[in-house]
mmCIF file of C-alpha atoms in Angstrom:
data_model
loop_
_atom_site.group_PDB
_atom_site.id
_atom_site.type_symbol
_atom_site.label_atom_id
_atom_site.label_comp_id
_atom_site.label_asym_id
_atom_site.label_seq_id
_atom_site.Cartn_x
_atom_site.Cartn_y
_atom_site.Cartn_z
ATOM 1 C CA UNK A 1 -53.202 0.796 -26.907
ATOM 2 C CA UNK A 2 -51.647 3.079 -29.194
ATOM 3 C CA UNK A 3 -49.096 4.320 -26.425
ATOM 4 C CA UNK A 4 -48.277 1.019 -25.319
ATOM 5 C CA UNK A 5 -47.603 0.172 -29.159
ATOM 6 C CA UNK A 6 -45.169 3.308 -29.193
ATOM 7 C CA UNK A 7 -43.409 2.517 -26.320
ATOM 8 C CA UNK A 8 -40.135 0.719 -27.617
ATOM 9 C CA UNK A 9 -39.871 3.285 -30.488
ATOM 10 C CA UNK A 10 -39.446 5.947 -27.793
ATOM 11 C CA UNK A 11 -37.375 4.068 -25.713
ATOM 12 C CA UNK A 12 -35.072 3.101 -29.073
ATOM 13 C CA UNK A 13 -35.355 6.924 -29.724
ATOM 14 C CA UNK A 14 -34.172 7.822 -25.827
ATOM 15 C CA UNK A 15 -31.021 5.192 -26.207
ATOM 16 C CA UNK A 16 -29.990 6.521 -29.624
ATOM 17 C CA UNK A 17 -29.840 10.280 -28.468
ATOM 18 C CA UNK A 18 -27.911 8.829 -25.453
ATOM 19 C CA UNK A 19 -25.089 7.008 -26.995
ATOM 20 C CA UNK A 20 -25.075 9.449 -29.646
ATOM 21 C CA UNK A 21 -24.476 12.361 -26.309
ATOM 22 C CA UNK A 22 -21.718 9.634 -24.490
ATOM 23 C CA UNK A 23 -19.919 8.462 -27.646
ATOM 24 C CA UNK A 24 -17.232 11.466 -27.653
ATOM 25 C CA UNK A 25 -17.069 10.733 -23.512
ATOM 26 C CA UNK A 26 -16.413 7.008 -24.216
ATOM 27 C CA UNK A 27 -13.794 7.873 -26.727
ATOM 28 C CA UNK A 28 -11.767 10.648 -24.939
ATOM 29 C CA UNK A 29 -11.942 7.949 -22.077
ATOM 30 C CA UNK A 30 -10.286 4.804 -24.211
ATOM 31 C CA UNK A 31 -7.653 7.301 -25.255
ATOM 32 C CA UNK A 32 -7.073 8.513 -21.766
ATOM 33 C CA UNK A 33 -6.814 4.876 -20.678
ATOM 34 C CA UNK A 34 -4.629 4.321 -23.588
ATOM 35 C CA UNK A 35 -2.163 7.168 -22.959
ATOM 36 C CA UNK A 36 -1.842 5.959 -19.188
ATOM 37 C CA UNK A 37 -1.315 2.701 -19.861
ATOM 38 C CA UNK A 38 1.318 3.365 -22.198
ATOM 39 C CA UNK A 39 3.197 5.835 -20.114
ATOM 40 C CA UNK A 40 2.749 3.087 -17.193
ATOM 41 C CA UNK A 41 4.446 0.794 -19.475
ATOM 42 C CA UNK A 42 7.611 3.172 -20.605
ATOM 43 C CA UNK A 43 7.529 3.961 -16.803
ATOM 44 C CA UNK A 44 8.020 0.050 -15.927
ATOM 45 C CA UNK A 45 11.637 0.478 -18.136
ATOM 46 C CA UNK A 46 12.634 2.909 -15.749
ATOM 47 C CA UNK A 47 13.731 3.923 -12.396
ATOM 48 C CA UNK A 48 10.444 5.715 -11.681
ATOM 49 C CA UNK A 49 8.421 3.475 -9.857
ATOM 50 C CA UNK A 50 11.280 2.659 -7.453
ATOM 51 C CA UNK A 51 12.092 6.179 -6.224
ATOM 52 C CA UNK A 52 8.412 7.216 -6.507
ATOM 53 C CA UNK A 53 7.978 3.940 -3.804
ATOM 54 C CA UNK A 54 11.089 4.962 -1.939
ATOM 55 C CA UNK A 55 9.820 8.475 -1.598
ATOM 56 C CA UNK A 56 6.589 7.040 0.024
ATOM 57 C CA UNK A 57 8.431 5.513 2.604
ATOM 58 C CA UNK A 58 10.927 7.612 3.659
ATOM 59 C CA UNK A 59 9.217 11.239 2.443
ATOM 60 C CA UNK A 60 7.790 11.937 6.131
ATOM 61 C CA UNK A 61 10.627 11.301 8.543
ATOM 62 C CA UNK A 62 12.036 8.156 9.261
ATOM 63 C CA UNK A 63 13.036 7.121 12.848
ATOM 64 C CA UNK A 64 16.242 8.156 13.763
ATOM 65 C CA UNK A 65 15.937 7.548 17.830
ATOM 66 C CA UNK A 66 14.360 5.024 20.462
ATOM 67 C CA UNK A 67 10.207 5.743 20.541
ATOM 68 C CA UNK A 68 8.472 4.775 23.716
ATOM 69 C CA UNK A 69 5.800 3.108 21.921
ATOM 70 C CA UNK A 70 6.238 0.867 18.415
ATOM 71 C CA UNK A 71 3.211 0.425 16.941
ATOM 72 C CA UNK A 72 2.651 -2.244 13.845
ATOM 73 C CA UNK A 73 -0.699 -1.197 11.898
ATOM 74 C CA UNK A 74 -2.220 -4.755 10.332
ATOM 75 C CA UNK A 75 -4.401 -5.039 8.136
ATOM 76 C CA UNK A 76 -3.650 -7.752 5.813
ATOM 77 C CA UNK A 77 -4.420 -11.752 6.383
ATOM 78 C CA UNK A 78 -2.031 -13.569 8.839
ATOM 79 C CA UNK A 79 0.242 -15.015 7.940
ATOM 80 C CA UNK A 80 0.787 -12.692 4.997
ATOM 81 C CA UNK A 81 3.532 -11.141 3.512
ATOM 82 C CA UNK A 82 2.972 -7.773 4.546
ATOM 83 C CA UNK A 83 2.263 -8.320 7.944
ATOM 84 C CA UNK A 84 5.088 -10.380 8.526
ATOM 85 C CA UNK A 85 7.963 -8.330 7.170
ATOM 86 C CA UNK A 86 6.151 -5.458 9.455
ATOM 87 C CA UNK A 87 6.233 -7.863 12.532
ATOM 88 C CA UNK A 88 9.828 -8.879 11.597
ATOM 89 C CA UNK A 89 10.829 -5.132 11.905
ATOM 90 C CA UNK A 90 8.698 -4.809 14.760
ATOM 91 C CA UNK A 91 10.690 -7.487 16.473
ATOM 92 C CA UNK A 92 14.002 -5.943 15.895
ATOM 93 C CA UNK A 93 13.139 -2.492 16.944
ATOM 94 C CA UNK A 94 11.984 -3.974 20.435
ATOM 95 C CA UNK A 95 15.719 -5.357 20.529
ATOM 96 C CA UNK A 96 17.241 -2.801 19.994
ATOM 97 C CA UNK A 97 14.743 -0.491 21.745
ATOM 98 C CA UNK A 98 14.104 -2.947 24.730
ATOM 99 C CA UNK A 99 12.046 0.230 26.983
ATOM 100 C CA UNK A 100 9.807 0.448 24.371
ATOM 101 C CA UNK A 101 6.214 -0.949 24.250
ATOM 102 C CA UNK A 102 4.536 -2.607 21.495
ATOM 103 C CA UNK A 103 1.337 -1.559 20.186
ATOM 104 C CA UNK A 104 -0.484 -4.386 17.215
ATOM 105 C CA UNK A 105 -3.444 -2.936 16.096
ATOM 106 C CA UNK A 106 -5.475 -4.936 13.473
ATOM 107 C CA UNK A 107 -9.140 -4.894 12.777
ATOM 108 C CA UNK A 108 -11.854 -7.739 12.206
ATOM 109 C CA UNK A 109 -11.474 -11.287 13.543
ATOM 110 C CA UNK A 110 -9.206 -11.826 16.771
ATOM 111 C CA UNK A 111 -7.440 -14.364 15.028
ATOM 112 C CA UNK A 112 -5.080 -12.467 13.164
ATOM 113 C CA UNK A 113 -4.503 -10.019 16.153
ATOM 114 C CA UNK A 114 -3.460 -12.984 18.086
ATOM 115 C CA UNK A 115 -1.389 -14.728 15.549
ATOM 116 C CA UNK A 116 0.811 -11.024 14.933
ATOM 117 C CA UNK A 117 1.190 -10.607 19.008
ATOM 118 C CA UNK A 118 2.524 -14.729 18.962
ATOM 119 C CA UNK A 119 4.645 -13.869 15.768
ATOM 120 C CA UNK A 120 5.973 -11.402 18.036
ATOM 121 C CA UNK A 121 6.613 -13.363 21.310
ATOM 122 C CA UNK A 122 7.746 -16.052 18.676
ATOM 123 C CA UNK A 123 10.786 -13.333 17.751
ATOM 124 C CA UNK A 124 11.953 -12.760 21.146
ATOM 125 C CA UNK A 125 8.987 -9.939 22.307
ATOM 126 C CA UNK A 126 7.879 -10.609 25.897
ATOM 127 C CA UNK A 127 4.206 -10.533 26.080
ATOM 128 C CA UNK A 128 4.073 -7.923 28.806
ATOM 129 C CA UNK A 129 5.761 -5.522 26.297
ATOM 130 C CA UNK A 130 2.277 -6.095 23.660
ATOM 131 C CA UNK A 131 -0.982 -4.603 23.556
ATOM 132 C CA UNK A 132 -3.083 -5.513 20.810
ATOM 133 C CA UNK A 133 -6.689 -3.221 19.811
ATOM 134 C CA UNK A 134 -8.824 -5.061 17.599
ATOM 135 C CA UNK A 135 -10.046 -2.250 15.503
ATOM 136 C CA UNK A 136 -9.474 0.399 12.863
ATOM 137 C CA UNK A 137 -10.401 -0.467 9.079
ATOM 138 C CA UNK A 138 -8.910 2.679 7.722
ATOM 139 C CA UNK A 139 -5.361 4.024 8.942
ATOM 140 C CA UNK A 140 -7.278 7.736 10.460
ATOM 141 C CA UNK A 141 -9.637 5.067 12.199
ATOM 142 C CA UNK A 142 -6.179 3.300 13.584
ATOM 143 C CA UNK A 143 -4.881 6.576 14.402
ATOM 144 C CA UNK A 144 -8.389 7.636 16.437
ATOM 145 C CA UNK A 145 -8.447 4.347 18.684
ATOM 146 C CA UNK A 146 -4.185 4.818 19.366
ATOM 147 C CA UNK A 147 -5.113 8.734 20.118
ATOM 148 C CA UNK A 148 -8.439 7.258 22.878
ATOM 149 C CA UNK A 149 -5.941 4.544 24.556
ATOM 150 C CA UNK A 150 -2.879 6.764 25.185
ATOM 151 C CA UNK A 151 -3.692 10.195 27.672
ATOM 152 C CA UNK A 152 -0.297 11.742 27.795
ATOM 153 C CA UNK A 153 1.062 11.218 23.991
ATOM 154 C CA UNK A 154 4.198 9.337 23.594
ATOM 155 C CA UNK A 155 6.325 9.095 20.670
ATOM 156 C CA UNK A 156 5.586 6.460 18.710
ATOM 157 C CA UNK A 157 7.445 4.546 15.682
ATOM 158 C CA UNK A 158 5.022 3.304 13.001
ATOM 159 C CA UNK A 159 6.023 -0.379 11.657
ATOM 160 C CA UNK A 160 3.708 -0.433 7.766
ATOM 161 C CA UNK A 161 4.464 -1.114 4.330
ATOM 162 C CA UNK A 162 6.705 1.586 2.822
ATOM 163 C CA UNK A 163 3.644 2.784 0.424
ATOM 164 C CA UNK A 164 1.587 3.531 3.440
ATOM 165 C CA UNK A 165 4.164 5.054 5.443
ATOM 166 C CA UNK A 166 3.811 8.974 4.486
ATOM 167 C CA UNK A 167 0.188 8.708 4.720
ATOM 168 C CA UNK A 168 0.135 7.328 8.186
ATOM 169 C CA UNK A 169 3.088 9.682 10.299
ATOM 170 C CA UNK A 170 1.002 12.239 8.768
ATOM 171 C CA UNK A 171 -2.347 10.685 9.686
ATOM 172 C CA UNK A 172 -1.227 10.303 13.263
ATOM 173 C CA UNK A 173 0.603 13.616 13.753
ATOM 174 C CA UNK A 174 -2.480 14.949 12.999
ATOM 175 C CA UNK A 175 -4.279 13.282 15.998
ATOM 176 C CA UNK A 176 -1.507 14.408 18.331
ATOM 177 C CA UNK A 177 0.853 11.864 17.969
ATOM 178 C CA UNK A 178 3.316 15.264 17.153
ATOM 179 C CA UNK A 179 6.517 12.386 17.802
ATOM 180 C CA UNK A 180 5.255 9.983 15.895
ATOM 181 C CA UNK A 181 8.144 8.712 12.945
ATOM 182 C CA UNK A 182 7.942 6.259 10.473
ATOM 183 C CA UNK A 183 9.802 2.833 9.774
ATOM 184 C CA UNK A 184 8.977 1.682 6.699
ATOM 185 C CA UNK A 185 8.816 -2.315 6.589
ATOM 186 C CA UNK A 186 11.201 -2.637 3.541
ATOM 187 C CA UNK A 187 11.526 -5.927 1.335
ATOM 188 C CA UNK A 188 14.775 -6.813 0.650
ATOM 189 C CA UNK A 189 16.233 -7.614 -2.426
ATOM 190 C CA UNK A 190 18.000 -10.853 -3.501
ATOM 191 C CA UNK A 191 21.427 -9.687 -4.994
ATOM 192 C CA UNK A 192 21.942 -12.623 -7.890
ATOM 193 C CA UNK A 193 22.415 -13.169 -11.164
ATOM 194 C CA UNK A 194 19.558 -15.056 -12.565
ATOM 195 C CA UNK A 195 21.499 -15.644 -16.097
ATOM 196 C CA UNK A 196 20.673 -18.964 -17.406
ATOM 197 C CA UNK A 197 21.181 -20.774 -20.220
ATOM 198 C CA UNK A 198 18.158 -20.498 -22.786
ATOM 199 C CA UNK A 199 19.128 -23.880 -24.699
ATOM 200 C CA UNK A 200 20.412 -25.602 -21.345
ATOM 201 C CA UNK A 201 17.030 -26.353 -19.636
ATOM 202 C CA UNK A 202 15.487 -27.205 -22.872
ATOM 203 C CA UNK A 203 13.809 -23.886 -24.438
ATOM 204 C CA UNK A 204 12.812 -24.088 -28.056
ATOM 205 C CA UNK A 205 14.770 -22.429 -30.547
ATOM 206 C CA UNK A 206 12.011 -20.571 -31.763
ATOM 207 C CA UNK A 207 10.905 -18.832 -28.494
ATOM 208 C CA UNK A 208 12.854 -15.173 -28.214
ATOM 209 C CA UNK A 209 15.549 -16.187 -25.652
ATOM 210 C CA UNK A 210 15.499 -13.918 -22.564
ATOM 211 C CA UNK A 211 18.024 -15.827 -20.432
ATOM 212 C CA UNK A 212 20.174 -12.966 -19.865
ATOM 213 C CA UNK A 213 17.706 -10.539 -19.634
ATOM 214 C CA UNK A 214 16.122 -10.468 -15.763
ATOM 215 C CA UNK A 215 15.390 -6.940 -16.150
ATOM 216 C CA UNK A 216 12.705 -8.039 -18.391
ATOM 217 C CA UNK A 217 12.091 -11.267 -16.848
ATOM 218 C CA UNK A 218 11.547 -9.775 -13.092
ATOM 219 C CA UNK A 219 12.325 -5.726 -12.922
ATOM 220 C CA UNK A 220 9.721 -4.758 -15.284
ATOM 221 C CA UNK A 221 7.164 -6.546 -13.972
ATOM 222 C CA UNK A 222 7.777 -5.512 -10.367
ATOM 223 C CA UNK A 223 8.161 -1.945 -11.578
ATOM 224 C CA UNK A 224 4.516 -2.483 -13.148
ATOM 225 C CA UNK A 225 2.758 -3.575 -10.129
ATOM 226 C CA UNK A 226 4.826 -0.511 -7.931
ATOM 227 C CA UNK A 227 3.179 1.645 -10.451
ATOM 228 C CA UNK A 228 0.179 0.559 -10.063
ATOM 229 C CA UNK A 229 1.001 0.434 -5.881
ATOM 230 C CA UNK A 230 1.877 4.300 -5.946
ATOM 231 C CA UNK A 231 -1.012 5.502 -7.879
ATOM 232 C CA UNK A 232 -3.582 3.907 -5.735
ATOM 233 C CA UNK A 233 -1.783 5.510 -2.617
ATOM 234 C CA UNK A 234 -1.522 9.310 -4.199
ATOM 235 C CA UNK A 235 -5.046 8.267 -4.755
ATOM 236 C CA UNK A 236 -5.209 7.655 -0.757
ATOM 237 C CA UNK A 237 -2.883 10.797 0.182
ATOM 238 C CA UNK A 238 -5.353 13.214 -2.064
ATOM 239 C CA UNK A 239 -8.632 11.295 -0.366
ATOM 240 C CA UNK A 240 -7.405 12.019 2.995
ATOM 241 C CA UNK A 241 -5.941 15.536 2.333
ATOM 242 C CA UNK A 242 -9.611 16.543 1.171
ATOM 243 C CA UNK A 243 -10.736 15.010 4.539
ATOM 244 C CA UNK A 244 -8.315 17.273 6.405
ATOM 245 C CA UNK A 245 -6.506 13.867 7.545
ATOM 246 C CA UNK A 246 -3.461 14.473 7.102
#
């Protein structure tokens, strides 16, 4: 009895030595947090994010000549936004590259495969020009299933979001694709002036008026989230380097 009577002493005894040992962890940790997130936001003010984004996508060679085979790598929901500006790119490259073959490949349900190849067809793609391969849930898994359908290795133009892009000519080179280039599925800006007038639409006079300030209203936000984009994928890039990947 007298053990089971000391048990929650010990165990208060055990959790007091612990947080005593992880308190100095936890606080170097807040302040690391705290440093990043501040730089992140100084970062968001500047031109950072954009050319650290821009570098993804064009960093491993863009395609500068007709491929044999384009390739779109899915993996989003369709209809997304990602996917489509990729299929939208896809589409013009097969216009203007009409030899070329098109390769979707997009894992989990059919659906999706089937709704990029009919975006596609729905641009102007003939549907003996696309092969779709339902698989991959990883871009080295993508690159493994394109590297067991093609024999002879052709060069190949990969269609994915700019972020992506240096990570997967890389991924694929290294699975023999050696011509394999990237085209980085760019959004494009809208060119406007989103001035407005604070007073004219009915904002109160004692809410800070920002009318003629998009960069604060838009660009800083955007530049936020493209932080946040880029770290994840030098995140990815260091993963897959590790993994001899890339």
């Amino acid at each position: 009895m007298s053990r089971w009577a000391d048990l929650p002493s010990t165990i208060a005894m055990v959790i007091s030595a612990l947080a005593h040992w992880l308190r100095p962890l936890f606080k170097w940790a807040l302040r690391g947090l705290g440093v990043m997130a501040a730089i992140m936001l100084v970062g968001a003010f500047t031109r950072v994010p954009f050319d650290a984004h821009r570098w993804l996508g064009s960093a491993a060679g863009e395609c500068n000549a007709p491929a044999e085979v384009i390739v779109v790598l899915g993996g989003s929901g369709m209809p997304s936004g990602p996917e489509l500006v990729r299929l939208y790119r896809a589409a013009e490259l097969a216009a203007l590259w009409p030899q070329a073959h098109v390769v979707v490949i997009h894992p989990g349900n059919p659906s999706a495969l089937n709704a990029m190849a009919a975006e596609l067809h729905l641009r102007g793609v003939q549907q003996d020009r696309i092969t779709r391969l339902n698989a991959g849930n990883n871009t080295r898994e993508q690159a493994l299933v394109l590297d067991g359908h093609f024999v002879k290795k052709p060069s190949i133009a990969l269609v994915s979001s700019p972020e992506n892009m240096y990570r997967t000519v890389l991924t694929f080179r290294k699975v023999h694709f050696t011509q394999a280039c990237g085209v980085p599925a760019w959004d494009h800006a809208m060119f406007h002036n989103f001035d407005y007038g604070h007073g004219a639409v009915g904002g109160k006079a004692w809410v800070p008026d920002i009318s003629g300030n998009p960069g604060l209203r838009y660009t800083f936000w955007n530049y936020l989230k493209l932080e946040v984009t880029c770290l994840r994928e030098y995140v990815a890039i260091a993963y897959y380097w590790l993994n001899d990947w890339i």
